[in-house]
């Protein structure tokens, strides 16, 4: 039994797409909905539609991926319309990622989602690394606290945030303390890509993506240990909040590790981009086989039960 129920959301299995991958158009969202995924989440949206950064802006790398998409999306109204037309009763849970270019934009979008009163959960993105000149809010604890205090004034339902990776215990503790002061913040998704890495093609002696001189967010195998550390530390430090794991999941093994570290559910990014929606059935079946091999009947049997020495 791979099912998981959290915040009123019932998932047949814990897997879904990482926001940004296969979720920009209705057709892509429908493809995730039609796959073996346990849920789906939309591309991070902005107030107005955006073309994003110049191409090439995603590249496969030897152990993962690099991207600097620049928030190409159809504008929040498109995803709001998708959510309004969505079969919430019969379909799998739908999440909506919101990533405004300013606090004002975020508040306007959240007010619209609030007024629509749909049974979908918002993932507020505090961690886009790819907008030239715009720092990731999640790396500024005071700014994060300010954004969240304004957000909860307009948005009263349970919601979550997408966090960037942290690399220092002091930063885990500081961010956890900020997040713990917002009771309606019910989940955090760890991690966004490891920002501003550089992949170099040796043969051509060149960068592999065009924006930002080749710098972009890193995903895939490169980020698994960082993702697991972030899931583990926020699982330990947050009061009564769920942690959604994201980073380096390409088989049942990494999905198991995220859940062992404390993840309630697990998102798939780079692997989904490279393999397509068929990855969900494969990873689900591998996770089920691994659990059987280890003698676990449910996810709760091992969630968070990482051993330390
Ligand atoms: C983009 C990348 C991200 O990592 C993110 O959180 C939001 C947007 C992008 O480049 O489109």
Short mmCIF file of N, CA and C in Angstrom, two decimals, residues 81 85 102 114 144 151 162 164-165 173 175 253 259 292 301 306:
data_model
loop_
_atom_site.label_atom_id
_atom_site.label_comp_id
_atom_site.label_asym_id
_atom_site.label_seq_id
_atom_site.Cartn_x
_atom_site.Cartn_y
_atom_site.Cartn_z
N UNK A 81 -7.91 28.82 -14.36
CA UNK A 81 -8.96 28.25 -15.21
C UNK A 81 -8.82 26.73 -15.26
N UNK A 85 -11.68 24.06 -13.96
CA UNK A 85 -12.28 23.03 -14.82
C UNK A 85 -11.91 21.62 -14.38
N UNK A 102 6.90 39.89 -7.69
CA UNK A 102 6.97 40.79 -6.53
C UNK A 102 5.98 40.29 -5.48
N UNK A 114 -7.73 32.31 -3.57
CA UNK A 114 -8.58 32.31 -2.37
C UNK A 114 -10.05 32.48 -2.77
N UNK A 144 11.82 36.58 3.81
CA UNK A 144 10.90 35.44 3.83
C UNK A 144 9.83 35.64 4.89
N UNK A 151 1.45 37.36 3.20
CA UNK A 151 0.67 36.30 2.53
C UNK A 151 -0.46 35.79 3.42
N UNK A 162 7.94 26.35 -1.45
CA UNK A 162 9.06 25.65 -2.08
C UNK A 162 10.33 26.37 -1.67
N UNK A 164 14.62 26.84 -1.33
CA UNK A 164 15.90 26.54 -1.97
C UNK A 164 16.68 25.61 -1.04
N UNK A 165 17.73 24.99 -1.55
CA UNK A 165 18.57 24.18 -0.66
C UNK A 165 19.38 25.08 0.28
N UNK A 173 18.17 26.13 10.88
CA UNK A 173 17.49 26.54 12.11
C UNK A 173 16.79 27.88 11.96
N UNK A 175 15.66 29.33 9.15
CA UNK A 175 14.48 29.24 8.27
C UNK A 175 13.38 28.47 8.97
N UNK A 253 14.57 3.63 -5.19
CA UNK A 253 15.58 3.76 -4.12
C UNK A 253 15.64 5.18 -3.56
N UNK A 259 11.62 9.42 1.79
CA UNK A 259 10.59 9.11 2.78
C UNK A 259 11.23 8.70 4.11
N UNK A 292 8.51 -4.26 -0.16
CA UNK A 292 8.19 -5.68 0.05
C UNK A 292 9.45 -6.44 0.50
N UNK A 301 5.33 3.06 7.87
CA UNK A 301 6.19 2.10 8.58
C UNK A 301 7.66 2.53 8.60
N UNK A 306 14.91 7.24 9.69
CA UNK A 306 16.33 7.17 9.37
C UNK A 306 17.13 6.91 10.65
#
